[in-house]
PDB file of C-alpha atoms in Angstrom:
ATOM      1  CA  UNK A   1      59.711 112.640 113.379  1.00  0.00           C
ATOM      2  CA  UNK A   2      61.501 114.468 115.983  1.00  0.00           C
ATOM      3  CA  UNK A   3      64.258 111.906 116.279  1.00  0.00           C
ATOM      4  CA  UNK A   4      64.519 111.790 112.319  1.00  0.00           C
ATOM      5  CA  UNK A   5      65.447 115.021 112.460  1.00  0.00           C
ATOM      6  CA  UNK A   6      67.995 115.022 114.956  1.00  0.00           C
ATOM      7  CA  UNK A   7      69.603 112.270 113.060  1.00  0.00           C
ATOM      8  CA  UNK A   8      69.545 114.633 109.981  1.00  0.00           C
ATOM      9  CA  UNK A   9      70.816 117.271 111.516  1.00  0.00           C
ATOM     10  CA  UNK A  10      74.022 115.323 113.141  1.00  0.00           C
ATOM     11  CA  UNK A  11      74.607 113.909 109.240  1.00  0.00           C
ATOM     12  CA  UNK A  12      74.527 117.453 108.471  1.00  0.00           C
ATOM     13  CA  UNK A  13      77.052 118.348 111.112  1.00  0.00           C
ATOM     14  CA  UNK A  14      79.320 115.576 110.428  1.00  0.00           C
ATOM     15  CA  UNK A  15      79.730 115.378 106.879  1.00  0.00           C
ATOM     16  CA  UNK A  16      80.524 119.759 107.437  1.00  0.00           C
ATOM     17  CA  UNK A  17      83.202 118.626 110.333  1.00  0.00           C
ATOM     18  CA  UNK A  18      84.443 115.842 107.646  1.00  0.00           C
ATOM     19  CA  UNK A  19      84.629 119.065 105.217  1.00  0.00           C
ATOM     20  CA  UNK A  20      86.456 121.599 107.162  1.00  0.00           C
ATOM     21  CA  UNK A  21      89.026 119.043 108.080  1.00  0.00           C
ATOM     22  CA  UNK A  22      89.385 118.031 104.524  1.00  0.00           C
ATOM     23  CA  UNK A  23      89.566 121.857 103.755  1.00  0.00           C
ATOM     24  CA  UNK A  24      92.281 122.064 107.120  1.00  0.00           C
ATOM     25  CA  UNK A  25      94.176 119.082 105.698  1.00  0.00           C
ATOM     26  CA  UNK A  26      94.531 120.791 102.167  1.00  0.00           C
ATOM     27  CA  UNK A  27      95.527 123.677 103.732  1.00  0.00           C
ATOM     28  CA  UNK A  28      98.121 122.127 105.420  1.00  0.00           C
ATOM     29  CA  UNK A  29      99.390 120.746 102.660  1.00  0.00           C
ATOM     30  CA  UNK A  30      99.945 123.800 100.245  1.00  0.00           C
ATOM     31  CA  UNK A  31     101.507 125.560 103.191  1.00  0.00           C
ATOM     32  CA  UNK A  32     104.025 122.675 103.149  1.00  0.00           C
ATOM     33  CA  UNK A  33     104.531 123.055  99.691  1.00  0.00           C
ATOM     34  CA  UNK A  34     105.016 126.595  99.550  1.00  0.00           C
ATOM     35  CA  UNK A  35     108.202 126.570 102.277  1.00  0.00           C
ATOM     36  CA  UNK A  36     109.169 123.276 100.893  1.00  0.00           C
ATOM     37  CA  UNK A  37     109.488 125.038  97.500  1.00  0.00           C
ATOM     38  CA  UNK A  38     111.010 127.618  99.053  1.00  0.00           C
ATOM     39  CA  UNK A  39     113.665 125.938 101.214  1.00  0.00           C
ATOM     40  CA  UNK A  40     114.880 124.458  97.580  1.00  0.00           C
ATOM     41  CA  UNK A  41     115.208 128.008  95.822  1.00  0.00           C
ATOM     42  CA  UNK A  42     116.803 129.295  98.871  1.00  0.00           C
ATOM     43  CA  UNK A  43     119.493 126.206  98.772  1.00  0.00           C
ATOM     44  CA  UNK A  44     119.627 126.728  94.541  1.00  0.00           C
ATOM     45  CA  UNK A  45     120.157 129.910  95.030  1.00  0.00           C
ATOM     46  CA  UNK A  46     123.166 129.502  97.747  1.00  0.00           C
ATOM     47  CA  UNK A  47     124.834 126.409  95.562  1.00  0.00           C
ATOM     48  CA  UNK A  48     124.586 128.794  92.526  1.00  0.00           C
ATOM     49  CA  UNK A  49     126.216 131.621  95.021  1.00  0.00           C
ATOM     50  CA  UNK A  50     129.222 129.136  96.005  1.00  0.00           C
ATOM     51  CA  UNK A  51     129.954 127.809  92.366  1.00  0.00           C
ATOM     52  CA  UNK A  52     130.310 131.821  91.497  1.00  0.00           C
ATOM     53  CA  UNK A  53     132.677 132.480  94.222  1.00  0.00           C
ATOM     54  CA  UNK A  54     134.209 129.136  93.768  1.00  0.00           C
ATOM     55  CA  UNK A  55     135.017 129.840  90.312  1.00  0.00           C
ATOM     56  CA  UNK A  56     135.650 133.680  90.844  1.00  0.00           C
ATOM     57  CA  UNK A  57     137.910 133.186  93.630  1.00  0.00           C
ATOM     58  CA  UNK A  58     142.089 133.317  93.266  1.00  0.00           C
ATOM     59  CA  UNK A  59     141.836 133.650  88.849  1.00  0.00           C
ATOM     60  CA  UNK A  60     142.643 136.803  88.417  1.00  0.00           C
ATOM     61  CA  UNK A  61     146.160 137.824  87.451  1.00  0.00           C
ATOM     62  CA  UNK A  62     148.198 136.593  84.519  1.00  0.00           C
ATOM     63  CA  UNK A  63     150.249 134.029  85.894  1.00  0.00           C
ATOM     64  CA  UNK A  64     147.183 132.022  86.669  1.00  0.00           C
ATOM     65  CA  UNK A  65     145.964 131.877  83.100  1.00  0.00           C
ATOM     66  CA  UNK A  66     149.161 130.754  81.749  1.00  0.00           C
ATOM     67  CA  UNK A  67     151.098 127.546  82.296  1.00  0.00           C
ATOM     68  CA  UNK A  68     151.616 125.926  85.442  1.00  0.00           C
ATOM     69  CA  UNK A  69     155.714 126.110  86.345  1.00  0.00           C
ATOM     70  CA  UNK A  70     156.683 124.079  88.582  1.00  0.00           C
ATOM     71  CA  UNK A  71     160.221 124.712  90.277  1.00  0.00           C
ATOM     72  CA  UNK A  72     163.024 122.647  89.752  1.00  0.00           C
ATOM     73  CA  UNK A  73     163.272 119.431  90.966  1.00  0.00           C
ATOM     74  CA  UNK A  74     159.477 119.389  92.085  1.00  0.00           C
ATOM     75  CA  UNK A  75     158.403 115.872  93.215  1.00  0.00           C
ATOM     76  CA  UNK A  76     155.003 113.929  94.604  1.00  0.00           C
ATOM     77  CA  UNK A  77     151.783 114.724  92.868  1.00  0.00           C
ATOM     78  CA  UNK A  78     151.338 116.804  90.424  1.00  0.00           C
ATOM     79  CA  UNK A  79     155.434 118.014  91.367  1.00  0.00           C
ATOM     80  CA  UNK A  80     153.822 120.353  94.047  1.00  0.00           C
ATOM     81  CA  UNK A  81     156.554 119.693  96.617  1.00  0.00           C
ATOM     82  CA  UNK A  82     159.912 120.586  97.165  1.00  0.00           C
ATOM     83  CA  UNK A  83     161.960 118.029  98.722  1.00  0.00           C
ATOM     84  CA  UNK A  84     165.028 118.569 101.020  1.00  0.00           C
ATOM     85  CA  UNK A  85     166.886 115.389 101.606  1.00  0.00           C
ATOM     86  CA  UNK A  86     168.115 111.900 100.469  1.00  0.00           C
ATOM     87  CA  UNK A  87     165.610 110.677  98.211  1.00  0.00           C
ATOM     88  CA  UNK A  88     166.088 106.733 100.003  1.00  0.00           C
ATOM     89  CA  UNK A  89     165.644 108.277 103.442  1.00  0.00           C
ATOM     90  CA  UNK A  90     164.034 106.086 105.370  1.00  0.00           C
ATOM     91  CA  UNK A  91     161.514 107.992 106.880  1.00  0.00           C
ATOM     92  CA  UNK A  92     159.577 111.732 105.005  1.00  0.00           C
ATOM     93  CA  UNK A  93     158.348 114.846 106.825  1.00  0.00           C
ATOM     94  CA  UNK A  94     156.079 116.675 105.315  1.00  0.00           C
ATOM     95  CA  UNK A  95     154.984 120.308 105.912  1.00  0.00           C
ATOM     96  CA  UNK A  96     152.852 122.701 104.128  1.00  0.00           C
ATOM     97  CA  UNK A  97     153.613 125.819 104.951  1.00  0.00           C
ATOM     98  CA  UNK A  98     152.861 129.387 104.261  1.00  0.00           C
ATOM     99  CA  UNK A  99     155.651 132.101 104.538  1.00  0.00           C
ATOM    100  CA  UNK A 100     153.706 134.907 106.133  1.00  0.00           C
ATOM    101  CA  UNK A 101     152.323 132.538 108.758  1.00  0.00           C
ATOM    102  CA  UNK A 102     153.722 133.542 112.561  1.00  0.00           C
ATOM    103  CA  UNK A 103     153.027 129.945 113.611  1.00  0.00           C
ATOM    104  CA  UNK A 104     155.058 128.511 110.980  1.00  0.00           C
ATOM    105  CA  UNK A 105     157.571 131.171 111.610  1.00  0.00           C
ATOM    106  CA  UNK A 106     157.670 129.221 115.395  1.00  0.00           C
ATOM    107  CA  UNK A 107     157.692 125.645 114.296  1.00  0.00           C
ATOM    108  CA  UNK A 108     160.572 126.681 112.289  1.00  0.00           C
ATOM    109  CA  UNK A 109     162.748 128.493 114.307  1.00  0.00           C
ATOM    110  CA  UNK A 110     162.244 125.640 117.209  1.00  0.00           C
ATOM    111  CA  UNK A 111     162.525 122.855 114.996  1.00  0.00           C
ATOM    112  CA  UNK A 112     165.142 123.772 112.040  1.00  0.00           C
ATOM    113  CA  UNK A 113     168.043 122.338 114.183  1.00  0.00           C
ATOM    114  CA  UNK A 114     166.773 119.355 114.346  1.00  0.00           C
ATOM    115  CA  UNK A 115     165.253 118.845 111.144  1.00  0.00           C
ATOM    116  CA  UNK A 116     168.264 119.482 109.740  1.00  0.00           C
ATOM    117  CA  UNK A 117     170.269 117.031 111.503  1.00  0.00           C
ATOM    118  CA  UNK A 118     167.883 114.298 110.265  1.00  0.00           C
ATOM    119  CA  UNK A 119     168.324 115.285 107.288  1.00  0.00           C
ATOM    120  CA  UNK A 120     172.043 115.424 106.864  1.00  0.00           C
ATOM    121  CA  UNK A 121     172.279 112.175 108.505  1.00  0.00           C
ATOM    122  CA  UNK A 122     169.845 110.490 106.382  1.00  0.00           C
ATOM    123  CA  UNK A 123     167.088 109.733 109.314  1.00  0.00           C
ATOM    124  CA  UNK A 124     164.411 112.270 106.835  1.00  0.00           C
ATOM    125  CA  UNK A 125     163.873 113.950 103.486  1.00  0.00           C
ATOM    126  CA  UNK A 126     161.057 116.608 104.002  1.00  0.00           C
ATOM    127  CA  UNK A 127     158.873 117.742 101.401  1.00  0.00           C
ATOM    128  CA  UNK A 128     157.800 121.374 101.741  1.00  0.00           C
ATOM    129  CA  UNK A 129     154.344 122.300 100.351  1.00  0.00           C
ATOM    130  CA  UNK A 130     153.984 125.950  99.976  1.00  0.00           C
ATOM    131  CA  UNK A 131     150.313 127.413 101.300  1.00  0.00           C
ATOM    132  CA  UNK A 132     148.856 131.046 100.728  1.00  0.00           C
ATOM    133  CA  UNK A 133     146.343 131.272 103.468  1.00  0.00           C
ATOM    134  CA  UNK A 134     147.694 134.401 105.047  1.00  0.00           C
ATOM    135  CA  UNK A 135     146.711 136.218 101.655  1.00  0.00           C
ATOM    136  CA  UNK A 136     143.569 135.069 101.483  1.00  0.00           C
ATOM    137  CA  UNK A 137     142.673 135.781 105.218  1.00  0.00           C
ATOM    138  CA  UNK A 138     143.899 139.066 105.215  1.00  0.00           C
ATOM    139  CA  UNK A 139     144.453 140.943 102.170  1.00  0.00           C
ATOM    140  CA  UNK A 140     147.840 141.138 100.319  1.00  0.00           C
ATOM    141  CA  UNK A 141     150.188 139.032  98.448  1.00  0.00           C
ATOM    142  CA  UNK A 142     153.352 138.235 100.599  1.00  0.00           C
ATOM    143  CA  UNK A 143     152.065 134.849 100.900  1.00  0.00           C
ATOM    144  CA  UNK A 144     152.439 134.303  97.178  1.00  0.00           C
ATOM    145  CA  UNK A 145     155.426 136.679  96.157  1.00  0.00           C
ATOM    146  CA  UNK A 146     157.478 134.920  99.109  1.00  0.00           C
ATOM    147  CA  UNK A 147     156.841 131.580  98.138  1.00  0.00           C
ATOM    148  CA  UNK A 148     157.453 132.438  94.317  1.00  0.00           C
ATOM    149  CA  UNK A 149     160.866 133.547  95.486  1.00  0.00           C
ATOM    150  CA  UNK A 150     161.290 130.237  97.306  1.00  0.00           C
ATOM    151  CA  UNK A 151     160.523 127.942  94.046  1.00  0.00           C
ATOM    152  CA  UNK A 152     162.981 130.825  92.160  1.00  0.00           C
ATOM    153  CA  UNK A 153     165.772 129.845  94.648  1.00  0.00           C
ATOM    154  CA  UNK A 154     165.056 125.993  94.425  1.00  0.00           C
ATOM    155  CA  UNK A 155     165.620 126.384  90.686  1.00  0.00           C
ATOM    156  CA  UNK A 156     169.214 126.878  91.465  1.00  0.00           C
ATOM    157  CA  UNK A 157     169.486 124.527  94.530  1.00  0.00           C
ATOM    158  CA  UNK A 158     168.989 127.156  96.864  1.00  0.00           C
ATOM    159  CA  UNK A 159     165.547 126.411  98.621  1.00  0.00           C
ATOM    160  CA  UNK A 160     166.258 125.522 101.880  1.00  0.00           C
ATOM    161  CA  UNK A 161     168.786 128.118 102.935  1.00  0.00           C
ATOM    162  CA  UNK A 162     166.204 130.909 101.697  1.00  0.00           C
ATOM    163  CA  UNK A 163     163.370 128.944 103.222  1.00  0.00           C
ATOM    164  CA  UNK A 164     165.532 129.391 106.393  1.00  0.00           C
ATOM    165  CA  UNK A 165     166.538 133.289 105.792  1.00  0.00           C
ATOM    166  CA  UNK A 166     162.342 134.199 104.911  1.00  0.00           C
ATOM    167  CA  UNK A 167     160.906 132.771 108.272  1.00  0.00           C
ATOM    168  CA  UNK A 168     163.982 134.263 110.413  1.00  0.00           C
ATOM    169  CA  UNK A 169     162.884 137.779 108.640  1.00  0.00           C
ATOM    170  CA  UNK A 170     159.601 137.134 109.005  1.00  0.00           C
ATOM    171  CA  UNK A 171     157.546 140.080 108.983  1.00  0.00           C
ATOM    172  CA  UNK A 172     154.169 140.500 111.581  1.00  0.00           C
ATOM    173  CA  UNK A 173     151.649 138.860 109.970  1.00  0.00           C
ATOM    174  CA  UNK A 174     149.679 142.093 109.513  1.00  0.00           C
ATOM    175  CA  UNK A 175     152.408 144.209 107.761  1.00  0.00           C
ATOM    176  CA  UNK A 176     152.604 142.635 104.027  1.00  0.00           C
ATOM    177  CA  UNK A 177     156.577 143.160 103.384  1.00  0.00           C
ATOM    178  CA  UNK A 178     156.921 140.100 101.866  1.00  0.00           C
ATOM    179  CA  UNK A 179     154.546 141.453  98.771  1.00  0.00           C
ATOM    180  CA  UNK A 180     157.450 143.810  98.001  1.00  0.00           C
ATOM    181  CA  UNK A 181     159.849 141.928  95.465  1.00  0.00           C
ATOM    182  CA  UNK A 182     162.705 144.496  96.622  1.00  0.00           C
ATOM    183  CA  UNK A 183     162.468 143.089 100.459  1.00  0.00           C
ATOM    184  CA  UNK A 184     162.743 139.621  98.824  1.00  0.00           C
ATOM    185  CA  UNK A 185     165.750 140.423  96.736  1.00  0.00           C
ATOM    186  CA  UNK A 186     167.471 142.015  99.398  1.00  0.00           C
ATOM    187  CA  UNK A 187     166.909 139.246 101.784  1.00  0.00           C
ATOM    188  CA  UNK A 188     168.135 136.882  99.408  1.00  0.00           C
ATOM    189  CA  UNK A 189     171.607 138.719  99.512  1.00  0.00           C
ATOM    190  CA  UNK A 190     171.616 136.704 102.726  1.00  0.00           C
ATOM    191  CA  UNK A 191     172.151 133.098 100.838  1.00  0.00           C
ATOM    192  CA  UNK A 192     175.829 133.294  98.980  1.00  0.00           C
ATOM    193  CA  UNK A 193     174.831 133.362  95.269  1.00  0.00           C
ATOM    194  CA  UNK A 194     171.369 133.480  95.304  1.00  0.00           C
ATOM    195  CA  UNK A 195     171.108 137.154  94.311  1.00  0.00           C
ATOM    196  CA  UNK A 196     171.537 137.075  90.348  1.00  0.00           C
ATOM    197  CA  UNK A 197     169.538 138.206  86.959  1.00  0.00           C
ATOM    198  CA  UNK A 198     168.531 134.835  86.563  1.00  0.00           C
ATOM    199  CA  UNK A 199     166.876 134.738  90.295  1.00  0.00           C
ATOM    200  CA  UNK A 200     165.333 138.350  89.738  1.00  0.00           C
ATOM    201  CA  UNK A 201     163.953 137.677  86.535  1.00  0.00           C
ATOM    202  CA  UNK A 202     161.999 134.806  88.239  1.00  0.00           C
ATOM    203  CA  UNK A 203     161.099 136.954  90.631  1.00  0.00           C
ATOM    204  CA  UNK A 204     159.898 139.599  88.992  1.00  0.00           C
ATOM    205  CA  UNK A 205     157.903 137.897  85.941  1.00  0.00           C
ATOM    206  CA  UNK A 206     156.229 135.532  88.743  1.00  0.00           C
ATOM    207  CA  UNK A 207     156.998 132.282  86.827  1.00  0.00           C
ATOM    208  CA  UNK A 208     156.219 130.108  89.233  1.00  0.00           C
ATOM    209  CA  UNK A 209     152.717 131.875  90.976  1.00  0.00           C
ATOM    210  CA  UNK A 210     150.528 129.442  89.050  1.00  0.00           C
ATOM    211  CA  UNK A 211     152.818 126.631  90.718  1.00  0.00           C
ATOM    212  CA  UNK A 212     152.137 128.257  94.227  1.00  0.00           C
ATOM    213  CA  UNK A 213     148.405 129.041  93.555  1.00  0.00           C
ATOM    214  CA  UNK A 214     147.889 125.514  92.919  1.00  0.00           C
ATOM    215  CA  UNK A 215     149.609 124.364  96.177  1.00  0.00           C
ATOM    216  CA  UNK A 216     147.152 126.330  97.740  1.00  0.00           C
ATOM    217  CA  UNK A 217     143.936 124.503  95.967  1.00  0.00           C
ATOM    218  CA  UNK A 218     145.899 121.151  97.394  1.00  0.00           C
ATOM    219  CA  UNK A 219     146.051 122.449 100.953  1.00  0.00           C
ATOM    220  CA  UNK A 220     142.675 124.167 100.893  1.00  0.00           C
ATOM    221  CA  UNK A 221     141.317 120.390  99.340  1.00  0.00           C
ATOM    222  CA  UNK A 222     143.075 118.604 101.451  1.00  0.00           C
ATOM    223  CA  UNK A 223     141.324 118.968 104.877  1.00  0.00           C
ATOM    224  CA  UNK A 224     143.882 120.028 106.433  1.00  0.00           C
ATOM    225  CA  UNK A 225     143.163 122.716 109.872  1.00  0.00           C
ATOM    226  CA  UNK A 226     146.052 125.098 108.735  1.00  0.00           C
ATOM    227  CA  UNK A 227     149.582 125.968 108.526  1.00  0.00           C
ATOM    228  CA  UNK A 228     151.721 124.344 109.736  1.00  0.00           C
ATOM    229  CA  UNK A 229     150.259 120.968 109.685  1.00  0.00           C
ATOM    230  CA  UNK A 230     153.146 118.648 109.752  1.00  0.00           C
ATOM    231  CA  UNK A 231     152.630 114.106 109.339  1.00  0.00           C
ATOM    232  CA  UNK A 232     155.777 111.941 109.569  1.00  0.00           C
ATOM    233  CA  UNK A 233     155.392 108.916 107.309  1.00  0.00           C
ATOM    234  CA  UNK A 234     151.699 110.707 106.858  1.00  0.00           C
ATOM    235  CA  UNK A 235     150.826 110.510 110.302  1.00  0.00           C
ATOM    236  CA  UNK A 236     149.937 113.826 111.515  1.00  0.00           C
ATOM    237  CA  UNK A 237     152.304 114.625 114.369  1.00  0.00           C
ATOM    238  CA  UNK A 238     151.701 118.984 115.129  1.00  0.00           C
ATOM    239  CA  UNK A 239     150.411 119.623 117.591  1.00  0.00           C
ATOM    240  CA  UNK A 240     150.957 116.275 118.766  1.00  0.00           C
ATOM    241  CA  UNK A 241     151.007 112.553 117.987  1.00  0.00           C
ATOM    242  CA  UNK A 242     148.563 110.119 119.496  1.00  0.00           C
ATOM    243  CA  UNK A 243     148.387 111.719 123.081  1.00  0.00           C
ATOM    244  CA  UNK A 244     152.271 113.181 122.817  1.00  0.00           C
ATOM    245  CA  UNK A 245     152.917 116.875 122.289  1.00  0.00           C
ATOM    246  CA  UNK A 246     155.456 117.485 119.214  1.00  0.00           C
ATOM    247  CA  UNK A 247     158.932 118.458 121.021  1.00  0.00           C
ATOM    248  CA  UNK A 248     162.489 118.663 119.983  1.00  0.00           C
ATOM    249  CA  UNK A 249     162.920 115.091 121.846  1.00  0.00           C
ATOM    250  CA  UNK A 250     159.678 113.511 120.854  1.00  0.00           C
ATOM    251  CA  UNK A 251     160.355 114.136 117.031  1.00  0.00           C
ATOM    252  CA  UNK A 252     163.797 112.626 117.348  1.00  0.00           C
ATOM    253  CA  UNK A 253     162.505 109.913 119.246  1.00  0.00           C
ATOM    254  CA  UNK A 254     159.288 108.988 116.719  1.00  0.00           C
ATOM    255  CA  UNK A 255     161.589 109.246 113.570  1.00  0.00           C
ATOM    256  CA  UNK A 256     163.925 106.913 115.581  1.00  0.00           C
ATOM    257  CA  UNK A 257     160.881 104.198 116.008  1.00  0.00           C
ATOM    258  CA  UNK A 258     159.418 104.608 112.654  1.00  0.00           C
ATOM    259  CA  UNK A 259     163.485 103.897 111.281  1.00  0.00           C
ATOM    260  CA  UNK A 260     164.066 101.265 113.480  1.00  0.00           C
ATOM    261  CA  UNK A 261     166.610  98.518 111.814  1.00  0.00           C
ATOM    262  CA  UNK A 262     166.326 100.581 108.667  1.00  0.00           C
ATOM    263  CA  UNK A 263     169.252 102.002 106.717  1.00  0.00           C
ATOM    264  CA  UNK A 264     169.974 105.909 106.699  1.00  0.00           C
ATOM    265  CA  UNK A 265     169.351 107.677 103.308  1.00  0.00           C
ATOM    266  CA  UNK A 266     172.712 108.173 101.407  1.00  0.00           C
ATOM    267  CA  UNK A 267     173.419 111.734 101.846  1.00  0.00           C
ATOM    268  CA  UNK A 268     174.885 114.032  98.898  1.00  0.00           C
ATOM    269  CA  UNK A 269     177.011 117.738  99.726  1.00  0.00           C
ATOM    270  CA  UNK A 270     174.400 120.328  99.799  1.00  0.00           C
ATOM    271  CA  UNK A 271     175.357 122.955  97.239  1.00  0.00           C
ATOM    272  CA  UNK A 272     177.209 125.885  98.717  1.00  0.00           C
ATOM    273  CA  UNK A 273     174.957 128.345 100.547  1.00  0.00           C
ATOM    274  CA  UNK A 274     172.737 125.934 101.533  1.00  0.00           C
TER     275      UNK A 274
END
């Protein structure tokens, strides 16, 4: 009897052990469910957050709702470059840019020379792609009103000589002078018949920040690190290409290679002032 009871009692104890781990296991379980359900609404509630900004971000301002004008001239996809150079050149450089970027204002002013000289020799067109990323990093609009001006100048051939005259009186990146229309007029008194009502009115009325702003979206969806990024034949090549740094010498000598037994664009006058 004594051992019958024992037996009874471990039954007892078991099928109780079997039921608090059942109980445990549920437990478990709902806990689970409860973060898991949580983790989601947390990560709803962030992609809702990003499609907000997303669509709040850069659509304010008139020019944005209206028609997309793109400069003069415009080429590649969706005309959102500006090209400088024969158009059969064997080999293309292209750089996006943003005006009130000091970096850019250095690649420029070390390698205008010699982009230049490419180009008049038909070695290189370049196509210029015209980024805001200053603006948007901090505060302002010089960024934007700067390269406006720039696709007002290329509408009467004048784009790369004011392209030129903006980063040699580039402002510090912090001080926003470029946002001020009546620095950008003034500076274009630099380029021999840039300065007219025509180039002004352009100005002014931003015709072509819709043009600019969607340069931007292109550089921003486009991967790229920053400004300047700069590809030869679409090969990145700043800082460097492969394991070589990007010098004076090294660019001649890798548009040299990549035009190796090819013909030299045909070269046409560049209007005057440019």
């Amino acid at each position: 009897m004594s051992d019958k009871n024992e037996q009874e009692k471990r039954a007892a104890r078991d099928r109780l052990a079997q039921q608090r781990e059942r109980q445990k296991a549920g437990e478990r379980r709902r806990r689970t469910l409860i973060v898991a359900s949580a983790v989601v609404g947390v990560l709803a509630l962030a992609a809702v957050v990003g499609v907000i900004a997303a669509n709040s971000g850069g659509k304010s301002g008139k020019s944005e709702a209206g028609r997309v004008v793109a400069p003069s001239g415009a080429t590649g996809k969706d005309s959102l470059a500006i090209q400088v150079g024969a158009d059969n050149a064997p080999s293309t450089l292209t750089i996006w840019e943003d005006f009130r970027c000091p970096v850019c204002a250095q690649f420029e002013n070390v390698f205008r020379d010699t982009i230049h000289q490419l180009q008049s020799t038909g070695q290189i067109k370049v196509e210029y792609h015209l980024a805001t990323i200053i603006d948007g990093n901090l505060g302002g609009s010089g960024s934007l009103r700067a390269a406006n001006a720039a696709a007002c100048a290329q509408d009467v051939g004048k784009f790369s000589a004011y392209h030129d005259v903006l980063y040699s009186n580039q402002p510090k990146e912090t001080v926003d002078a470029f946002a001020d229309n009546a620095k950008l007029i003034e500076l274009s008194g630099k380029v021999p018949g840039l300065d007219t009502s025509g180039f002004r009115r352009c100005l002014e009325d931003g015709t072509h920040d819709s043009w600019v702003k969607k340069s931007n979206t292109a550089f921003v969806n486009g991967g790229f690190q920053g400004t300047p990024t700069a590809l030869l034949n679409g090969e990145l090549i700043f800082p460097k290409k492969g394991n070589e740094p990007l010098s004076v010498t090294n660019l001649k000598k890798w548009v040299a290679e990549a035009n190796k037994g090819k013909k030299p664009g045909t070269v046409t006058p560049a209007p005057s002032g440019s």
